[in-house]
């Protein structure tokens, strides 16, 4: 088992960790509909009440936090937190902007050209003032919403669908040079990639690719991919459900490493802004944010807030 330090516990299905410039880490608490800031000493304070189900989060170059909100889940809590499907009072999917200084919440998008956002899951900010995000969709009995990948402007003025259909798209990230977009599908346990041709424009693979992307990896065994982070060296670190840990995959699809952690809902990973050999990981069913060594050269540096 990998060595780690528990920074915070008692969280209500935390996801979307964001390392902040001041050394704190902001997480979403999906079951409480809020963002929580975890100080370096482990102190937790409520940052913002988003409502619904805040899932993924990312820090933009403007210093604002951007949130993928799935609208809200139903929960089983007998043996820790576990989502069981769309909540009866689900408020609908959205992309939100949160001011980390004041906690003010603004809803930027709830639809794309008349198609409602169903369950936005995760997002990544690009170098052009935009956001790539996944919409996971919902499953109800025998009915399945296919998911999609979208690109949206951070100022709320433009949103386009970039890839469709996908089955439960979840984690999303950009290669260090911004030229490749990676997306992890939860249900299929597959990692896909697309060349990025411009804001909101992905080069589509030839038919019969079911997603329009190229298959990077579909590892053997029952593994369900959640969120991901891309190392500056190009490897993709994917939080992996049921395995309970992080699976590191090379851009060519080879398995680099399996990092085991004690929670079958190991859901998200991000890297420290000040120390590139530290990672933060959410262990969601046990409600923990943990800090762990990640001794790899050249980890990614997210966009820095404007001074």
Coordinates of C-alpha atoms in Angstrom, one line a residue:
X1 CA 0.0 0.0 0.0
X2 CA 1.3 3.4 -0.9
X3 CA 2.4 5.7 1.9
X4 CA 0.2 8.7 2.4
X5 CA -0.9 11.3 4.9
X6 CA -4.6 12.1 5.6
X7 CA -5.1 15.8 5.3
X8 CA -8.8 15.9 6.0
X9 CA -11.6 13.4 6.8
X10 CA -15.3 13.4 7.5
X11 CA -15.9 14.9 4.0
X12 CA -19.1 14.0 2.1
X13 CA -17.9 12.2 -1.0
X14 CA -15.0 14.6 -1.9
X15 CA -13.8 15.0 -5.5
X16 CA -12.3 17.6 -7.7
X17 CA -9.2 18.6 -5.7
X18 CA -7.6 21.8 -6.7
X19 CA -4.2 22.8 -5.4
X20 CA -4.2 26.6 -4.6
X21 CA -1.3 29.1 -4.8
X22 CA -1.5 29.6 -1.0
X23 CA -0.9 25.9 -0.3
X24 CA -4.5 25.0 0.5
X25 CA -6.5 22.5 -1.4
X26 CA -10.1 23.1 -2.5
X27 CA -12.3 20.0 -2.8
X28 CA -15.9 19.5 -3.9
X29 CA -18.2 17.7 -1.5
X30 CA -20.8 16.3 -3.9
X31 CA -23.2 15.0 -1.2
X32 CA -23.2 18.4 0.6
X33 CA -23.4 20.6 -2.5
X34 CA -20.4 22.7 -1.5
X35 CA -16.8 23.5 -2.0
X36 CA -14.5 23.2 1.0
X37 CA -11.0 24.6 1.5
X38 CA -8.5 22.4 3.3
X39 CA -5.6 24.3 4.9
X40 CA -2.1 22.8 4.9
X41 CA -2.6 21.9 8.6
X42 CA -5.8 20.1 7.7
X43 CA -8.3 22.7 8.9
X44 CA -11.5 22.7 6.7
X45 CA -13.7 25.7 6.0
X46 CA -16.7 26.1 3.7
X47 CA -15.7 28.1 0.7
X48 CA -19.0 28.1 -1.4
X49 CA -22.4 26.6 -1.5
X50 CA -23.1 25.6 -5.1
X51 CA -26.1 23.4 -4.6
X52 CA -26.7 20.4 -6.7
X53 CA -23.7 18.1 -7.0
X54 CA -20.4 19.9 -7.5
X55 CA -18.2 17.2 -9.1
X56 CA -15.0 18.4 -10.9
X57 CA -13.2 21.7 -10.3
X58 CA -10.3 23.6 -11.9
X59 CA -8.5 26.8 -11.3
X60 CA -8.5 29.2 -14.2
X61 CA -5.8 31.6 -15.3
X62 CA -8.1 34.4 -14.0
X63 CA -7.9 33.0 -10.5
X64 CA -11.5 31.8 -10.5
X65 CA -12.6 28.3 -9.8
X66 CA -14.7 26.5 -12.4
X67 CA -17.0 23.7 -11.3
X68 CA -18.8 20.9 -13.2
X69 CA -22.1 20.4 -11.4
X70 CA -24.0 17.1 -12.0
X71 CA -27.2 18.4 -10.3
X72 CA -27.2 16.0 -7.4
X73 CA -27.0 12.2 -6.7
X74 CA -28.9 9.9 -4.4
X75 CA -26.7 8.2 -1.8
X76 CA -26.1 4.9 0.1
X77 CA -24.3 5.6 3.4
X78 CA -24.4 2.3 5.3
X79 CA -20.8 1.4 4.5
X80 CA -19.4 4.8 3.6
X81 CA -20.6 7.2 0.8
X82 CA -21.7 5.6 -2.4
X83 CA -23.7 7.3 -5.2
X84 CA -26.7 5.3 -6.4
X85 CA -28.0 7.4 -9.2
X86 CA -29.7 10.7 -10.1
X87 CA -31.4 12.4 -7.1
X88 CA -35.2 12.9 -7.3
X89 CA -34.6 16.6 -6.8
X90 CA -31.7 16.8 -9.2
X91 CA -31.4 20.5 -10.2
X92 CA -29.9 19.8 -13.7
X93 CA -26.4 20.0 -14.9
X94 CA -24.4 23.2 -15.1
X95 CA -21.0 24.8 -15.3
X96 CA -20.4 27.3 -12.5
X97 CA -17.8 29.9 -11.7
X98 CA -16.8 30.5 -8.0
X99 CA -14.8 33.4 -6.6
X100 CA -12.3 31.8 -4.2
X101 CA -12.0 35.1 -2.3
X102 CA -15.7 35.7 -1.6
X103 CA -17.4 32.3 -2.3
X104 CA -19.8 34.0 -4.8
X105 CA -21.2 31.4 -7.3
X106 CA -22.3 32.2 -10.8
X107 CA -23.9 29.8 -13.3
X108 CA -22.3 30.1 -16.7
X109 CA -24.0 27.2 -18.7
X110 CA -26.9 24.9 -18.4
X111 CA -27.3 23.9 -22.0
X112 CA -25.6 23.7 -25.4
X113 CA -27.6 24.9 -28.4
X114 CA -30.8 23.8 -26.7
X115 CA -29.5 20.5 -25.4
X116 CA -29.6 20.5 -21.6
X117 CA -26.4 19.6 -19.7
X118 CA -27.2 16.4 -18.0
X119 CA -24.4 15.6 -15.5
X120 CA -21.2 17.6 -16.0
X121 CA -18.4 15.6 -14.3
X122 CA -14.9 17.0 -14.8
X123 CA -13.1 19.9 -16.5
X124 CA -9.8 21.3 -17.4
X125 CA -8.9 24.9 -18.4
X126 CA -6.9 25.5 -21.5
X127 CA -4.5 28.2 -22.6
X128 CA -7.1 30.0 -24.7
X129 CA -9.5 31.1 -21.9
X130 CA -11.7 28.1 -22.3
X131 CA -12.8 25.0 -20.5
X132 CA -13.0 21.4 -21.8
X133 CA -15.5 19.4 -19.8
X134 CA -17.2 16.0 -19.8
X135 CA -20.9 15.4 -19.4
X136 CA -21.3 12.0 -17.9
X137 CA -25.0 11.6 -18.5
X138 CA -27.4 9.5 -16.4
X139 CA -28.6 5.9 -16.3
X140 CA -32.1 5.0 -15.2
X141 CA -33.2 1.4 -15.4
X142 CA -32.8 0.4 -19.1
X143 CA -32.3 4.0 -20.2
X144 CA -28.9 5.5 -20.7
X145 CA -28.0 9.1 -21.6
X146 CA -24.9 9.1 -23.8
X147 CA -22.3 11.5 -22.6
X148 CA -20.3 14.1 -24.5
X149 CA -17.3 16.4 -24.4
X150 CA -17.9 20.1 -24.6
X151 CA -15.7 23.3 -24.8
X152 CA -16.9 26.5 -23.3
X153 CA -15.5 30.0 -22.9
X154 CA -14.7 31.0 -19.3
X155 CA -16.7 34.2 -19.7
X156 CA -19.9 32.4 -20.4
X157 CA -20.3 33.5 -24.0
X158 CA -19.7 30.4 -26.1
X159 CA -20.3 26.6 -25.7
X160 CA -19.9 23.9 -28.4
X161 CA -20.2 20.1 -28.4
X162 CA -16.8 18.6 -29.4
X163 CA -17.2 14.9 -29.2
X164 CA -20.3 12.6 -29.0
X165 CA -21.3 9.9 -28.1
X166 CA -19.4 8.5 -25.1
X167 CA -20.4 6.1 -22.4
X168 CA -20.0 7.7 -19.1
X169 CA -17.1 10.2 -19.9
X170 CA -15.5 11.3 -16.7
X171 CA -11.9 12.4 -16.2
X172 CA -10.5 14.9 -18.7
X173 CA -7.1 16.5 -19.2
X174 CA -4.7 18.1 -21.7
X175 CA -1.2 17.0 -22.7
X176 CA 1.6 19.3 -21.5
X177 CA 1.7 21.1 -24.9
X178 CA -2.1 21.3 -25.1
X179 CA -2.2 19.4 -28.4
X180 CA -4.0 16.3 -27.1
X181 CA -7.2 15.9 -25.1
X182 CA -7.6 12.8 -22.9
X183 CA -10.9 11.5 -21.7
X184 CA -11.6 8.5 -19.4
X185 CA -14.8 6.6 -19.7
X186 CA -16.0 5.1 -16.4
X187 CA -18.3 2.3 -17.5
X188 CA -16.1 1.0 -20.3
X189 CA -12.8 1.5 -18.4
X190 CA -11.2 3.1 -21.5
X191 CA -9.0 6.1 -22.1
X192 CA -9.5 8.0 -25.3
X193 CA -7.5 10.8 -27.0
X194 CA -8.1 13.4 -29.7
X195 CA -5.7 15.9 -31.4
X196 CA -6.8 19.5 -30.5
X197 CA -7.1 21.6 -33.6
X198 CA -8.4 24.7 -31.8
X199 CA -10.8 25.9 -29.1
X200 CA -13.6 23.5 -29.2
X201 CA -12.3 21.6 -32.3
X202 CA -11.1 18.0 -32.1
X203 CA -9.8 16.0 -35.0
X204 CA -12.1 13.0 -35.3
X205 CA -10.8 9.5 -35.9
X206 CA -12.1 7.6 -38.9
X207 CA -15.2 5.4 -38.5
X208 CA -15.8 3.0 -36.8
X209 CA -14.4 4.7 -33.7
X210 CA -17.5 4.9 -31.5
X211 CA -16.3 8.2 -29.9
X212 CA -14.4 9.9 -32.7
X213 CA -11.3 9.5 -30.6
X214 CA -8.3 7.1 -30.6
X215 CA -8.2 4.4 -28.0
X216 CA -5.2 4.9 -25.7
X217 CA -5.8 2.2 -23.2
X218 CA -8.4 -0.4 -22.1
X219 CA -6.6 -2.2 -19.4
X220 CA -7.6 -5.8 -18.6
X221 CA -9.7 -6.7 -15.6
X222 CA -12.7 -4.9 -14.0
X223 CA -11.5 -1.3 -13.7
X224 CA -13.7 1.8 -13.9
X225 CA -11.9 5.0 -14.7
X226 CA -12.7 8.2 -12.9
X227 CA -10.8 11.5 -12.9
X228 CA -7.3 12.0 -14.3
X229 CA -4.3 14.3 -14.3
X230 CA -1.5 14.5 -16.9
X231 CA 2.1 14.7 -15.9
X232 CA 4.3 17.1 -17.7
X233 CA 6.3 14.2 -19.0
X234 CA 3.1 13.1 -20.8
X235 CA 1.9 10.1 -18.7
X236 CA -1.7 10.1 -17.7
X237 CA -2.6 9.3 -14.0
X238 CA -6.1 7.9 -13.8
X239 CA -8.0 7.5 -10.6
X240 CA -9.4 4.0 -10.8
X241 CA -12.6 2.7 -9.1
X242 CA -12.8 -0.8 -7.7
X243 CA -9.0 -1.2 -8.0
X244 CA -8.8 1.6 -5.5
X245 CA -5.8 3.6 -6.6
X246 CA -4.1 5.4 -9.5
X247 CA -3.3 3.8 -12.8
X248 CA -0.5 5.6 -14.7
X249 CA -0.6 5.1 -18.5
X250 CA 1.8 6.3 -21.1
X251 CA 0.6 8.3 -24.1
X252 CA 1.1 5.1 -26.2
X253 CA -1.1 3.1 -23.9
X254 CA 1.4 1.2 -21.9
X255 CA 0.9 0.6 -18.2
X256 CA 3.6 2.5 -16.3
X257 CA 2.5 1.9 -12.7
X258 CA -0.4 1.0 -10.4
X259 CA -0.5 2.9 -7.2
X260 CA -2.8 1.1 -4.7
X261 CA -4.8 3.1 -2.1
X262 CA -7.3 1.8 0.6
X263 CA -10.6 3.0 -1.0
X264 CA -12.4 1.4 -3.9
X265 CA -13.7 4.9 -4.8
X266 CA -10.3 6.6 -5.4
X267 CA -11.8 9.3 -7.6
X268 CA -9.4 12.2 -8.3
X269 CA -5.8 13.3 -8.3
X270 CA -4.1 16.7 -8.6
X271 CA -0.5 17.9 -8.1
X272 CA 0.9 20.5 -5.7
X273 CA 1.7 23.9 -7.3
X274 CA 4.7 24.5 -5.0
X275 CA 6.2 21.0 -4.7
X276 CA 6.1 18.9 -7.9
X277 CA 6.7 15.7 -5.9
X278 CA 3.4 15.8 -4.0
X279 CA 0.0 14.7 -5.1
X280 CA -3.4 15.1 -3.6
X281 CA -6.0 12.3 -3.9
X282 CA -9.6 12.0 -2.9
X283 CA -10.7 8.8 -1.3
X284 CA -14.4 9.4 -1.6
X285 CA -16.3 6.6 0.0
X286 CA -14.3 7.1 3.2
X287 CA -14.5 10.9 2.9
X288 CA -10.8 11.7 2.9
X289 CA -8.3 14.0 1.2
X290 CA -4.8 12.5 1.3
X291 CA -1.4 13.9 0.5
X292 CA 1.2 11.5 -1.0
X293 CA 4.7 11.5 -2.5
X294 CA 4.7 11.5 -6.3
X295 CA 8.4 11.4 -7.1
X296 CA 8.3 12.0 -10.9
X297 CA 10.2 14.6 -12.8
X298 CA 8.3 17.4 -14.5
X299 CA 4.8 17.4 -13.2
X300 CA 2.2 19.8 -14.7
X301 CA 1.8 23.4 -13.7
X302 CA -1.8 24.6 -14.0
X303 CA -2.5 28.1 -15.3
X304 CA -1.5 30.7 -12.7
X305 CA -3.9 33.3 -11.4
X306 CA -3.5 36.8 -12.7
X307 CA -1.6 39.1 -10.2

